[in-house]
Coordinates of C-alpha atoms in Angstrom, one line a residue:
X1 CA 41.5 -33.4 -90.8
X2 CA 42.0 -30.1 -92.6
X3 CA 39.5 -27.4 -91.7
X4 CA 39.0 -23.9 -93.2
X5 CA 39.3 -21.5 -90.3
X6 CA 38.2 -17.9 -90.2
X7 CA 40.8 -15.2 -90.0
X8 CA 40.5 -11.9 -88.0
X9 CA 38.9 -10.0 -90.8
X10 CA 36.2 -12.7 -91.3
X11 CA 35.4 -12.4 -87.6
X12 CA 35.3 -8.6 -87.6
X13 CA 34.7 -7.3 -91.1
X14 CA 32.4 -9.9 -92.9
X15 CA 28.8 -9.0 -93.6
X16 CA 27.5 -11.5 -91.1
X17 CA 30.0 -10.3 -88.4
X18 CA 29.1 -6.7 -88.8
X19 CA 25.3 -7.4 -88.7
X20 CA 25.7 -9.4 -85.5
X21 CA 27.8 -6.7 -83.9
X22 CA 25.6 -3.8 -85.0
X23 CA 22.4 -5.5 -83.7
X24 CA 23.9 -6.5 -80.4
X25 CA 23.5 -10.2 -81.1
X26 CA 25.6 -12.6 -79.1
X27 CA 26.8 -14.8 -81.9
X28 CA 26.0 -16.8 -85.0
X29 CA 23.5 -19.2 -83.4
X30 CA 21.5 -16.3 -82.0
X31 CA 21.7 -14.5 -85.4
X32 CA 20.3 -17.6 -87.2
X33 CA 17.6 -18.0 -84.6
X34 CA 16.6 -14.4 -85.3
X35 CA 16.2 -15.1 -89.0
X36 CA 13.8 -18.0 -88.6
X37 CA 12.2 -17.5 -85.2
X38 CA 11.6 -13.7 -85.6
X39 CA 11.1 -13.5 -89.4
X40 CA 9.2 -10.2 -89.3
X41 CA 12.0 -8.5 -87.3
X42 CA 14.8 -9.9 -89.4
X43 CA 13.4 -9.4 -92.9
X44 CA 12.3 -5.9 -92.1
X45 CA 15.8 -5.0 -91.0
X46 CA 17.5 -6.7 -93.9
X47 CA 15.2 -4.9 -96.4
X48 CA 15.6 -1.5 -94.8
X49 CA 19.3 -1.6 -93.8
X50 CA 20.9 -3.6 -96.6
X51 CA 18.6 -3.7 -99.7
X52 CA 17.0 -0.2 -99.1
X53 CA 14.3 -1.0 -101.6
X54 CA 12.3 1.7 -103.3
X55 CA 8.7 1.1 -102.4
X56 CA 5.9 3.0 -104.3
X57 CA 3.7 2.4 -101.2
X58 CA 5.1 1.1 -97.9
X59 CA 4.0 -2.3 -96.7
X60 CA 1.8 -2.4 -93.5
X61 CA 2.9 -5.9 -92.3
X62 CA 6.0 -8.1 -93.0
X63 CA 4.3 -11.5 -92.7
X64 CA 0.7 -12.8 -92.9
X65 CA 0.2 -16.5 -92.0
X66 CA -3.6 -16.4 -92.0
X67 CA -3.7 -19.1 -94.8
X68 CA -1.3 -21.4 -93.0
X69 CA 2.5 -21.9 -93.3
X70 CA 2.1 -23.4 -96.7
X71 CA 0.8 -20.0 -98.1
X72 CA 2.6 -17.1 -96.3
X73 CA 2.2 -13.6 -97.6
X74 CA 5.1 -11.2 -97.3
X75 CA 5.4 -7.4 -97.1
X76 CA 1.6 -7.1 -97.1
X77 CA 0.2 -4.0 -98.8
X78 CA 3.5 -2.9 -100.3
X79 CA 3.7 -1.6 -103.9
X80 CA 6.9 -2.2 -105.7
X81 CA 8.6 -3.4 -108.9
X82 CA 11.7 -5.3 -108.1
X83 CA 13.2 -4.5 -111.5
X84 CA 12.8 -0.8 -110.9
X85 CA 15.7 -0.8 -108.4
X86 CA 18.5 -0.2 -110.8
X87 CA 20.6 2.9 -110.1
X88 CA 21.5 5.2 -113.0
X89 CA 25.2 5.1 -112.8
X90 CA 28.4 4.2 -114.6
X91 CA 29.2 1.5 -112.2
X92 CA 29.6 -1.9 -113.9
X93 CA 26.7 -4.3 -113.6
X94 CA 27.4 -6.9 -116.3
X95 CA 30.8 -8.4 -117.0
X96 CA 30.8 -10.9 -119.8
X97 CA 33.2 -13.1 -121.8
X98 CA 32.4 -14.9 -125.1
X99 CA 33.9 -18.3 -125.9
X100 CA 36.2 -16.6 -128.4
X101 CA 37.7 -14.4 -125.7
X102 CA 35.6 -11.3 -126.6
X103 CA 34.4 -9.2 -123.6
X104 CA 31.7 -6.7 -122.7
X105 CA 31.1 -4.6 -119.6
X106 CA 27.7 -2.9 -119.3
X107 CA 27.0 -0.2 -116.7
X108 CA 23.9 0.1 -114.6
X109 CA 22.8 2.9 -116.8
X110 CA 23.2 0.9 -120.0
X111 CA 21.2 -2.0 -118.6
X112 CA 18.6 0.4 -117.2
X113 CA 18.2 2.1 -120.6
X114 CA 17.7 -1.2 -122.4
X115 CA 15.4 -2.6 -119.7
X116 CA 13.2 0.5 -120.0
X117 CA 13.1 0.0 -123.8
X118 CA 12.1 -3.7 -123.5
X119 CA 9.4 -2.8 -120.9
X120 CA 8.0 0.0 -123.1
X121 CA 8.1 -2.1 -126.3
X122 CA 6.2 -4.9 -124.5
X123 CA 3.6 -2.5 -123.2
X124 CA 3.1 -1.0 -126.7
X125 CA 2.7 -4.4 -128.2
X126 CA 0.0 -5.6 -125.9
X127 CA 1.5 -7.1 -122.8
X128 CA -0.9 -7.0 -119.9
X129 CA 0.1 -7.3 -116.3
X130 CA 0.8 -11.0 -115.5
X131 CA 1.4 -12.1 -119.1
X132 CA 4.2 -14.6 -119.4
X133 CA 7.3 -13.7 -121.3
X134 CA 9.6 -16.7 -122.1
X135 CA 13.3 -16.2 -122.5
X136 CA 15.3 -18.6 -124.6
X137 CA 18.8 -17.1 -124.7
X138 CA 22.3 -18.3 -123.8
X139 CA 24.5 -16.5 -121.3
X140 CA 24.9 -13.2 -123.2
X141 CA 24.7 -9.6 -121.8
X142 CA 21.4 -8.9 -123.6
X143 CA 19.6 -11.5 -121.4
X144 CA 19.8 -9.2 -118.4
X145 CA 17.8 -6.2 -119.7
X146 CA 15.4 -8.6 -121.3
X147 CA 14.7 -10.2 -118.0
X148 CA 14.5 -7.0 -116.0
X149 CA 12.6 -5.2 -118.8
X150 CA 9.9 -7.9 -118.9
X151 CA 9.5 -7.7 -115.1
X152 CA 9.5 -3.9 -115.2
X153 CA 6.6 -4.1 -117.7
X154 CA 4.5 -6.3 -115.3
X155 CA 5.3 -9.5 -117.1
X156 CA 6.2 -12.9 -115.6
X157 CA 9.4 -14.3 -117.0
X158 CA 9.8 -17.9 -117.9
X159 CA 13.5 -18.6 -118.3
X160 CA 14.2 -21.6 -120.6
X161 CA 17.5 -23.6 -120.5
X162 CA 19.5 -22.5 -123.6
X163 CA 20.2 -26.1 -124.6
X164 CA 16.5 -27.2 -124.7
X165 CA 15.1 -29.0 -127.7
X166 CA 11.8 -28.4 -129.3
X167 CA 9.7 -30.7 -127.1
X168 CA 11.0 -29.2 -123.9
X169 CA 10.3 -25.7 -125.2
X170 CA 6.8 -26.7 -126.3
X171 CA 5.9 -28.2 -123.0
X172 CA 6.9 -25.1 -121.0
X173 CA 5.4 -22.6 -123.5
X174 CA 2.2 -24.6 -123.4
X175 CA 2.0 -24.9 -119.7
X176 CA 2.8 -21.3 -119.0
X177 CA 0.8 -20.0 -121.9
X178 CA 3.6 -17.6 -122.8
X179 CA 2.5 -14.6 -124.9
X180 CA 5.9 -13.3 -125.8
X181 CA 9.3 -15.0 -126.5
X182 CA 12.7 -13.4 -126.5
X183 CA 15.3 -15.7 -128.1
X184 CA 18.8 -15.8 -129.7
X185 CA 19.1 -17.4 -133.1
X186 CA 22.4 -19.2 -132.2
X187 CA 24.7 -19.9 -129.3
X188 CA 28.3 -21.0 -129.1
X189 CA 29.8 -23.9 -127.2
X190 CA 33.2 -25.7 -127.6
X191 CA 33.8 -23.7 -130.8
X192 CA 30.6 -24.8 -132.5
X193 CA 27.6 -22.7 -133.6
X194 CA 24.4 -24.1 -132.2
X195 CA 21.1 -23.4 -133.9
X196 CA 18.6 -22.3 -131.3
X197 CA 16.1 -20.7 -133.6
X198 CA 15.1 -24.0 -135.4
X199 CA 14.4 -25.6 -132.0
X200 CA 12.3 -22.6 -131.0
X201 CA 10.3 -22.5 -134.2
X202 CA 9.5 -26.2 -133.9
X203 CA 8.4 -25.7 -130.3
X204 CA 6.2 -22.6 -130.6
X205 CA 2.6 -22.8 -129.3
X206 CA -0.6 -20.9 -130.2
X207 CA -0.3 -18.8 -127.1
X208 CA 2.8 -17.0 -128.4
X209 CA 1.8 -13.7 -130.1
X210 CA 5.2 -12.1 -130.7
X211 CA 8.8 -13.4 -130.9
X212 CA 11.9 -11.1 -130.6
X213 CA 15.2 -12.5 -131.7
X214 CA 18.8 -11.5 -131.0
X215 CA 20.2 -12.0 -134.5
X216 CA 23.8 -13.0 -133.7
X217 CA 24.3 -15.0 -137.0
X218 CA 23.9 -11.9 -139.2
X219 CA 21.0 -13.6 -140.9
X220 CA 17.4 -12.3 -140.7
X221 CA 15.2 -14.4 -138.5
X222 CA 11.9 -13.1 -139.8
X223 CA 11.0 -12.0 -136.3
X224 CA 11.4 -8.6 -134.5
X225 CA 15.2 -8.0 -134.0
X226 CA 16.2 -7.4 -130.4
X227 CA 18.5 -4.6 -131.5
X228 CA 15.4 -2.7 -132.8
X229 CA 13.6 -3.2 -129.5
X230 CA 16.6 -1.7 -127.6
X231 CA 16.5 1.4 -129.8
X232 CA 12.8 2.2 -129.2
X233 CA 13.4 3.9 -125.8
X234 CA 10.7 4.6 -123.3
X235 CA 10.3 4.7 -119.6
X236 CA 7.4 2.4 -118.8
X237 CA 7.2 0.6 -115.4
X238 CA 4.3 -1.2 -113.9
X239 CA 3.5 -0.7 -110.2
X240 CA 2.9 -4.1 -108.6
X241 CA 1.8 -5.7 -105.4
X242 CA 4.7 -7.2 -103.4
X243 CA 3.2 -10.6 -103.9
X244 CA 2.6 -10.4 -107.6
X245 CA 4.5 -13.0 -109.6
X246 CA 7.7 -12.2 -111.5
X247 CA 8.9 -15.6 -112.6
X248 CA 7.9 -19.2 -113.3
X249 CA 11.0 -21.3 -113.3
X250 CA 10.6 -25.0 -114.1
X251 CA 12.2 -27.9 -112.4
X252 CA 12.2 -31.4 -113.9
X253 CA 10.4 -34.2 -112.1
X254 CA 11.2 -37.9 -112.1
X255 CA 7.8 -38.5 -113.6
X256 CA 5.1 -36.3 -115.1
X257 CA 5.5 -32.8 -116.6
X258 CA 8.0 -30.3 -115.2
X259 CA 6.9 -28.3 -112.1
X260 CA 6.5 -24.6 -112.7
X261 CA 7.6 -22.9 -109.4
X262 CA 6.0 -19.4 -109.0
X263 CA 8.1 -16.6 -107.5
X264 CA 7.2 -13.0 -106.6
X265 CA 8.7 -9.5 -106.4
X266 CA 9.3 -9.8 -102.6
X267 CA 10.3 -13.4 -102.6
X268 CA 13.1 -15.0 -104.8
X269 CA 15.1 -11.7 -105.2
X270 CA 15.1 -10.9 -101.5
X271 CA 16.1 -14.4 -100.4
X272 CA 18.8 -14.6 -103.1
X273 CA 20.3 -11.3 -102.0
X274 CA 20.2 -12.3 -98.3
X275 CA 22.1 -15.6 -99.0
X276 CA 24.7 -13.9 -101.2
X277 CA 25.2 -11.2 -98.6
X278 CA 25.5 -13.4 -95.5
X279 CA 26.9 -16.7 -96.9
X280 CA 29.2 -15.4 -99.7
X281 CA 30.1 -12.1 -98.1
X282 CA 29.5 -10.1 -101.3
X283 CA 29.1 -6.4 -100.6
X284 CA 28.4 -3.3 -102.7
X285 CA 30.7 -2.9 -105.7
X286 CA 31.9 -6.6 -105.6
X287 CA 31.5 -9.2 -108.3
X288 CA 29.5 -12.4 -108.1
X289 CA 29.8 -15.2 -110.6
X290 CA 28.2 -18.6 -111.0
X291 CA 28.8 -21.3 -113.7
X292 CA 25.2 -21.7 -114.7
X293 CA 22.5 -21.1 -117.3
X294 CA 19.6 -18.7 -116.9
X295 CA 17.2 -21.6 -117.3
X296 CA 18.4 -22.9 -113.9
X297 CA 17.6 -21.1 -110.7
X298 CA 21.3 -20.1 -110.0
X299 CA 21.1 -17.9 -113.1
X300 CA 18.3 -15.6 -112.0
X301 CA 19.6 -16.0 -108.4
X302 CA 22.9 -14.4 -109.5
X303 CA 21.2 -11.6 -111.4
X304 CA 18.8 -10.5 -108.6
X305 CA 21.4 -10.8 -105.8
X306 CA 24.1 -8.9 -107.7
X307 CA 22.0 -5.9 -108.6
X308 CA 20.0 -5.7 -105.3
X309 CA 23.3 -5.6 -103.5
X310 CA 24.6 -3.0 -105.9
X311 CA 27.4 -5.2 -107.1
X312 CA 28.4 -6.7 -110.4
X313 CA 27.6 -10.1 -112.1
X314 CA 30.2 -11.9 -114.2
X315 CA 29.3 -14.8 -116.5
X316 CA 30.5 -16.3 -119.8
X317 CA 29.0 -18.1 -122.8
X318 CA 30.3 -21.6 -123.6
X319 CA 32.1 -24.3 -121.7
X320 CA 34.2 -23.5 -118.6
X321 CA 37.0 -25.8 -119.8
X322 CA 37.3 -24.5 -123.3
X323 CA 40.2 -23.9 -123.2
X324 CA 41.3 -25.9 -120.2
X325 CA 42.3 -23.0 -117.9
X326 CA 39.4 -20.7 -119.0
X327 CA 37.6 -20.5 -115.7
X328 CA 40.6 -19.3 -113.7
X329 CA 41.6 -16.7 -116.4
X330 CA 38.0 -15.5 -116.3
X331 CA 38.2 -15.0 -112.5
X332 CA 41.4 -13.1 -112.9
X333 CA 40.2 -11.0 -115.8
X334 CA 37.1 -9.8 -114.1
X335 CA 38.4 -9.8 -110.5
X336 CA 35.6 -12.1 -109.3
X337 CA 35.0 -12.1 -105.6
X338 CA 32.6 -15.1 -105.2
X339 CA 32.7 -18.0 -107.7
X340 CA 30.1 -20.7 -107.7
X341 CA 30.4 -24.1 -109.5
X342 CA 28.9 -27.5 -109.2
X343 CA 30.7 -30.4 -107.5
X344 CA 30.7 -32.3 -110.7
X345 CA 32.6 -29.5 -112.5
X346 CA 35.1 -29.3 -109.7
X347 CA 35.7 -33.1 -109.9
X348 CA 36.1 -32.8 -113.7
X349 CA 38.6 -29.9 -113.5
X350 CA 40.5 -31.8 -110.9
X351 CA 40.6 -34.9 -113.1
X352 CA 42.1 -33.0 -116.0
X353 CA 44.6 -31.1 -113.9
X354 CA 42.9 -27.7 -114.6
X355 CA 44.2 -25.9 -111.5
X356 CA 44.6 -22.2 -111.1
X357 CA 48.0 -20.6 -111.5
X358 CA 49.5 -18.4 -108.7
X359 CA 47.8 -15.0 -108.7
X360 CA 44.7 -16.0 -110.6
X361 CA 42.6 -16.3 -107.5
X362 CA 43.9 -13.2 -105.7
X363 CA 40.5 -11.4 -105.9
X364 CA 38.5 -14.4 -104.8
X365 CA 36.8 -14.3 -101.3
X366 CA 34.7 -17.4 -101.6
X367 CA 34.1 -20.5 -103.6
X368 CA 30.5 -21.7 -103.8
X369 CA 29.4 -25.3 -104.3
X370 CA 25.9 -26.3 -105.1
X371 CA 23.9 -28.8 -107.2
X372 CA 25.0 -31.9 -105.3
X373 CA 27.3 -33.0 -102.5
X374 CA 31.0 -32.3 -102.9
X375 CA 33.3 -35.1 -102.1
X376 CA 36.2 -34.6 -99.7
X377 CA 38.9 -34.9 -102.3
X378 CA 37.4 -32.2 -104.5
X379 CA 36.8 -30.0 -101.4
X380 CA 40.4 -30.4 -100.5
X381 CA 41.5 -29.6 -104.1
X382 CA 39.7 -26.3 -103.9
X383 CA 41.0 -25.6 -100.4
X384 CA 44.6 -26.2 -101.4
X385 CA 44.3 -24.3 -104.6
X386 CA 43.1 -21.4 -102.5
X387 CA 46.0 -22.0 -100.1
X388 CA 43.6 -22.4 -97.2
X389 CA 42.6 -18.7 -97.5
X390 CA 39.4 -19.1 -99.5
X391 CA 36.4 -20.6 -97.8
X392 CA 34.3 -23.2 -99.7
X393 CA 30.7 -22.2 -99.1
X394 CA 28.7 -25.4 -99.5
X395 CA 25.2 -24.3 -100.4
X396 CA 22.1 -26.4 -100.9
X397 CA 18.4 -25.7 -101.3
X398 CA 16.5 -25.5 -104.6
X399 CA 14.4 -23.7 -107.1
X400 CA 11.4 -23.9 -104.8
X401 CA 13.5 -22.3 -102.0
X402 CA 15.0 -19.4 -104.0
X403 CA 18.4 -20.3 -102.6
X404 CA 19.6 -22.3 -99.6
X405 CA 18.3 -24.4 -96.8
X406 CA 21.8 -25.1 -95.7
X407 CA 25.0 -23.0 -96.1
X408 CA 28.3 -21.9 -94.6
X409 CA 29.3 -18.8 -92.7
X410 CA 32.8 -17.3 -92.6
X411 CA 32.7 -16.7 -88.9
X412 CA 32.8 -20.4 -88.1
X413 CA 35.2 -23.2 -89.1
X414 CA 34.2 -25.3 -92.1
X415 CA 34.8 -29.0 -92.3
X416 CA 35.4 -30.7 -95.6
X417 CA 32.1 -31.2 -97.5
X418 CA 30.0 -29.8 -94.7
X419 CA 27.5 -27.0 -94.1
X420 CA 28.2 -25.2 -90.9
X421 CA 24.6 -23.9 -90.4
X422 CA 21.1 -23.5 -91.7
X423 CA 20.7 -20.9 -94.4
X424 CA 19.1 -17.5 -93.9
X425 CA 15.5 -17.8 -92.6
X426 CA 15.3 -21.6 -93.0
X427 CA 15.2 -23.5 -89.7
X428 CA 16.7 -26.8 -91.0
X429 CA 16.5 -30.1 -89.3
X430 CA 16.9 -33.8 -90.2
X431 CA 13.9 -36.1 -89.5
X432 CA 13.7 -39.8 -89.3
X433 CA 10.8 -41.7 -90.9
X434 CA 8.8 -41.3 -87.7
X435 CA 8.9 -37.5 -88.0
X436 CA 11.3 -36.9 -85.2
X437 CA 14.7 -35.2 -85.2
X438 CA 17.4 -37.7 -86.1
X439 CA 20.1 -38.2 -83.4
X440 CA 23.6 -37.1 -84.4
X441 CA 25.1 -39.4 -87.1
X442 CA 21.8 -40.9 -88.1
X443 CA 20.6 -40.3 -91.6
X444 CA 17.2 -38.9 -92.3
X445 CA 15.4 -36.4 -94.5
X446 CA 16.2 -32.7 -94.6
X447 CA 13.2 -30.6 -93.5
X448 CA 12.5 -26.9 -92.8
X449 CA 10.5 -25.8 -89.7
X450 CA 10.0 -22.1 -90.6
X451 CA 8.8 -19.8 -93.4
X452 CA 10.9 -17.4 -95.5
X453 CA 10.2 -14.9 -98.3
X454 CA 11.7 -17.1 -101.1
X455 CA 9.3 -20.0 -100.7
X456 CA 7.6 -20.7 -104.0
X457 CA 4.0 -19.5 -104.1
X458 CA 3.0 -23.0 -105.3
X459 CA 3.3 -24.7 -108.7
X460 CA 1.9 -22.9 -111.7
X461 CA -1.9 -23.7 -111.8
X462 CA -1.3 -26.8 -109.7
X463 CA -1.4 -26.0 -106.0
X464 CA -2.3 -29.5 -105.0
X465 CA 0.9 -30.9 -106.5
X466 CA 2.8 -28.3 -104.5
X467 CA 1.2 -29.4 -101.2
X468 CA 1.7 -33.1 -102.0
X469 CA 5.3 -32.6 -102.9
X470 CA 6.5 -30.7 -99.8
X471 CA 3.8 -30.6 -97.1
X472 CA 2.0 -33.9 -96.9
X473 CA 4.6 -36.0 -95.2
X474 CA 4.5 -34.3 -91.8
X475 CA 2.0 -31.7 -90.7
X476 CA 3.3 -28.1 -91.0
X477 CA 6.8 -29.3 -92.1
X478 CA 8.5 -28.7 -95.4
X479 CA 10.0 -32.1 -96.4
X480 CA 12.6 -31.3 -99.0
X481 CA 13.5 -34.7 -100.3
X482 CA 17.3 -34.6 -99.6
X483 CA 18.9 -37.3 -97.5
X484 CA 21.1 -35.6 -94.8
X485 CA 22.8 -36.2 -91.5
X486 CA 24.0 -33.9 -88.6
X487 CA 27.2 -34.7 -86.7
X488 CA 27.9 -34.3 -83.0
X489 CA 29.1 -30.7 -83.5
X490 CA 26.1 -29.6 -85.5
X491 CA 27.6 -29.7 -89.0
X492 CA 25.2 -30.8 -91.7
X493 CA 26.0 -33.1 -94.6
X494 CA 23.8 -33.8 -97.7
X495 CA 24.0 -37.4 -98.8
X496 CA 22.0 -37.1 -102.0
X497 CA 18.4 -37.1 -102.9
X498 CA 16.2 -39.1 -100.5
X499 CA 14.8 -40.9 -103.6
X500 CA 18.5 -41.7 -104.6
X501 CA 19.1 -43.3 -101.2
X502 CA 20.0 -46.9 -101.4
X503 CA 18.5 -49.3 -98.8
X504 CA 20.7 -52.2 -98.2
X505 CA 19.1 -54.8 -95.8
X506 CA 16.9 -52.0 -94.5
X507 CA 19.7 -49.6 -93.8
X508 CA 19.9 -46.3 -95.7
X509 CA 23.0 -45.5 -97.7
X510 CA 23.5 -42.3 -99.5
X511 CA 25.1 -42.6 -102.9
X512 CA 27.6 -39.8 -101.9
X513 CA 29.0 -42.1 -99.2
X514 CA 30.1 -44.6 -101.8
X515 CA 31.0 -42.1 -104.5
X516 CA 33.3 -40.2 -102.1
X517 CA 35.3 -43.5 -101.6
X518 CA 35.5 -44.2 -105.3
X519 CA 36.4 -40.6 -106.3
X520 CA 39.4 -40.7 -103.9
X521 CA 41.0 -43.4 -106.0
X522 CA 43.8 -42.0 -108.2
X523 CA 42.3 -43.6 -111.3
X524 CA 38.7 -42.2 -110.8
X525 CA 37.6 -38.9 -112.3
X526 CA 34.0 -39.3 -111.0
X527 CA 31.3 -41.8 -110.3
X528 CA 27.6 -42.3 -109.8
X529 CA 26.0 -45.0 -107.7
X530 CA 22.4 -46.2 -107.8
X531 CA 20.4 -48.8 -105.9
X532 CA 19.1 -51.7 -107.8
X533 CA 16.7 -54.4 -106.6
X534 CA 18.1 -57.5 -104.9
X535 CA 16.0 -60.5 -103.8
X536 CA 17.8 -60.8 -100.4
X537 CA 19.1 -57.4 -99.5
X538 CA 16.2 -55.4 -101.0
X539 CA 18.7 -53.1 -102.8
X540 CA 22.4 -53.2 -103.6
X541 CA 24.7 -50.5 -105.0
X542 CA 25.8 -50.5 -108.6
X543 CA 28.3 -47.8 -109.6
X544 CA 29.2 -46.3 -112.9
X545 CA 32.8 -44.9 -113.0
X546 CA 34.5 -42.5 -115.3
X547 CA 38.3 -42.9 -115.4
X548 CA 40.9 -40.2 -115.6
X549 CA 43.0 -39.9 -118.8
X550 CA 45.7 -42.5 -118.9
X551 CA 43.7 -45.2 -117.1
X552 CA 41.9 -48.0 -118.8
X553 CA 39.1 -50.2 -117.6
X554 CA 40.1 -53.7 -116.4
X555 CA 38.8 -56.5 -114.3
X556 CA 41.6 -56.0 -111.8
X557 CA 40.7 -52.3 -111.4
X558 CA 37.0 -53.2 -111.0
X559 CA 37.8 -55.7 -108.2
X560 CA 40.2 -53.1 -106.6
X561 CA 37.4 -50.5 -106.5
X562 CA 34.9 -52.9 -105.1
X563 CA 37.4 -53.9 -102.4
X564 CA 38.0 -50.3 -101.6
X565 CA 34.3 -49.7 -100.8
X566 CA 34.2 -52.8 -98.7
X567 CA 37.1 -51.7 -96.6
X568 CA 35.7 -48.1 -96.2
X569 CA 32.1 -48.9 -95.5
X570 CA 32.0 -52.5 -94.4
X571 CA 31.5 -55.6 -96.6
X572 CA 27.9 -56.3 -95.6
X573 CA 26.7 -52.7 -95.8
X574 CA 29.0 -50.8 -98.2
X575 CA 30.0 -53.5 -100.6
X576 CA 29.3 -52.5 -104.2
X577 CA 27.5 -55.2 -106.2
X578 CA 29.0 -54.2 -109.5
X579 CA 31.1 -51.4 -111.1
X580 CA 30.7 -50.5 -114.8
X581 CA 33.1 -48.2 -116.6
X582 CA 31.7 -45.5 -118.8
X583 CA 33.2 -42.5 -120.7
X584 CA 30.6 -40.0 -119.3
X585 CA 27.7 -39.7 -116.9
X586 CA 24.3 -38.1 -117.8
X587 CA 24.3 -34.5 -116.5
X588 CA 22.4 -31.3 -116.6
X589 CA 24.0 -28.1 -118.0
X590 CA 24.6 -27.2 -114.4
X591 CA 26.8 -30.4 -114.2
X592 CA 24.4 -32.2 -111.9
X593 CA 24.5 -36.0 -112.3
X594 CA 21.1 -37.4 -113.1
X595 CA 21.1 -40.7 -111.1
X596 CA 17.5 -41.3 -111.7
X597 CA 18.2 -41.5 -115.4
X598 CA 21.0 -44.0 -114.9
X599 CA 18.7 -46.1 -112.6
X600 CA 15.9 -46.1 -115.1
X601 CA 18.2 -47.1 -118.0
X602 CA 19.7 -49.9 -115.8
X603 CA 16.2 -51.2 -115.0
X604 CA 14.9 -50.9 -118.5
X605 CA 12.3 -48.2 -117.5
X606 CA 11.2 -44.9 -119.0
X607 CA 13.7 -42.3 -117.7
X608 CA 11.0 -39.6 -117.6
X609 CA 11.6 -36.0 -118.4
X610 CA 15.0 -35.7 -120.2
X611 CA 14.8 -32.0 -121.1
X612 CA 17.4 -31.0 -118.6
X613 CA 19.9 -33.5 -120.0
X614 CA 22.9 -31.8 -121.7
X615 CA 24.6 -35.0 -123.0
X616 CA 22.0 -37.5 -124.3
X617 CA 24.8 -39.6 -125.7
X618 CA 25.6 -40.6 -122.0
X619 CA 22.5 -42.7 -122.0
X620 CA 24.0 -44.8 -124.9
X621 CA 27.1 -45.0 -122.8
X622 CA 25.2 -46.5 -119.9
X623 CA 23.4 -49.0 -122.2
X624 CA 26.8 -50.1 -123.7
X625 CA 28.2 -50.6 -120.2
X626 CA 25.3 -53.0 -119.5

């Protein structure tokens, strides 16, 4: 089996290696123990030595657990504004590319000036500390000073996915009671102009008092132009308590309204920066990029981490495969050091043969994978494209975590599709249904046995739902909802969501186990497996398969794929009940497959919240396949 193995410079010069050496720590395991067993010691040192935050008033205590592990308070007594940490320098902060090939590079000073203007305009127009400021913009440079300016003013940002329709916008504006909205009138994707303003207008709620619009179309929106806000100047900044909220970011649930996860000045940004520093080895002056949208956590995660580590962020508007080799040209153009993408996007690029040309990845120090498990074939594709030099940092956590529960470190070998350790501050384990650690090789649920600054401070105005979601399964244990397994050597593997897990004759089977087998077939671009009721076995797997160009659905191919799963997983346990061929799978803009939607359509049920769905036409594809 191919492994990624650290080279001498990883073992001596990486951020994690230097931290271990400078603190007299024996090795990686002891370092990880420090981050979750001695959180006060570790987070103080990281904040002082790496982030060097500018506090208005110093905190008196790093951690207060007087309200229980469910409600920790961090950096107690500290006064800060996390958006008031931008240096005034010509160093590049934002590197951007439009879908038409246009570019922009904004310095720290330019972003700072615009952020100050946004903060001062908000203050003059009635923003009070804690007011919510919704942001409905695509991945354009202007979104960065808008975000930081709203936080600088004492506001709580509510990032909205740029592909949302009116109902998804309305639900989030209504729930957050947003007072201000910053928006773009249009966005661009695959050469098309997308009307965002009409969706916003239809979704506005009575709580919204002022709307600011980036008028990209050249037409007047009837609202305050963002360009005018940027020209107003000012220097306002609001002093805040470390635990004051800065962001409500919504996650979609299987049922019910979306969950508004609440994050603070001393929480999400600090955890994001720690993860980027220690997992992805990004240092001062280096460039971080993630294929994402600001409405998903990886967008703000990239922003906070990049500027707190005094680096650059690189992002683009539009589709990563428009044109086919766009992503790799982008990496080369902006000398990206760490590039993150979802496993589904990797599989898709592999299926269309969109590999990087020699030299395009010379700047790259790490690939990142997040969103869902990466199959072995796609992992190996990245590994070989990087000629074994570039580590693939598998990274899994969530919006409620502010980053990772599991990750990889460049001082230890990395097996295909694996995580080689818990993430910073998160004491990860896998529990069986009886609440005990699962033996090696036995599937269970991923849990966290520690506290960390990035923990959500509950769901917006719904603390009971937060407790029920994460804390009610086992006392004092964060149950994350991911199905996982640990092997004999301590490597973790995510098998999918626990609620996606298929129980065949009482035995648990993660969809990723079947999908990995199917995706390895030369005809298969990607697949998604769900569990459907069976009168004898309880559940059986049914899989939906997208074929690569040049391959056509056939009964012979269907039987061949079913036989492949039987041979790989055993006929009684791993046999797929049925395979249906489709042209696409329902996905979020982050390219995460929405298996719960597939299952609901298959069973004729209400698929629940579809606001995160990028391609609604995929639902019709599933229906046609049935």
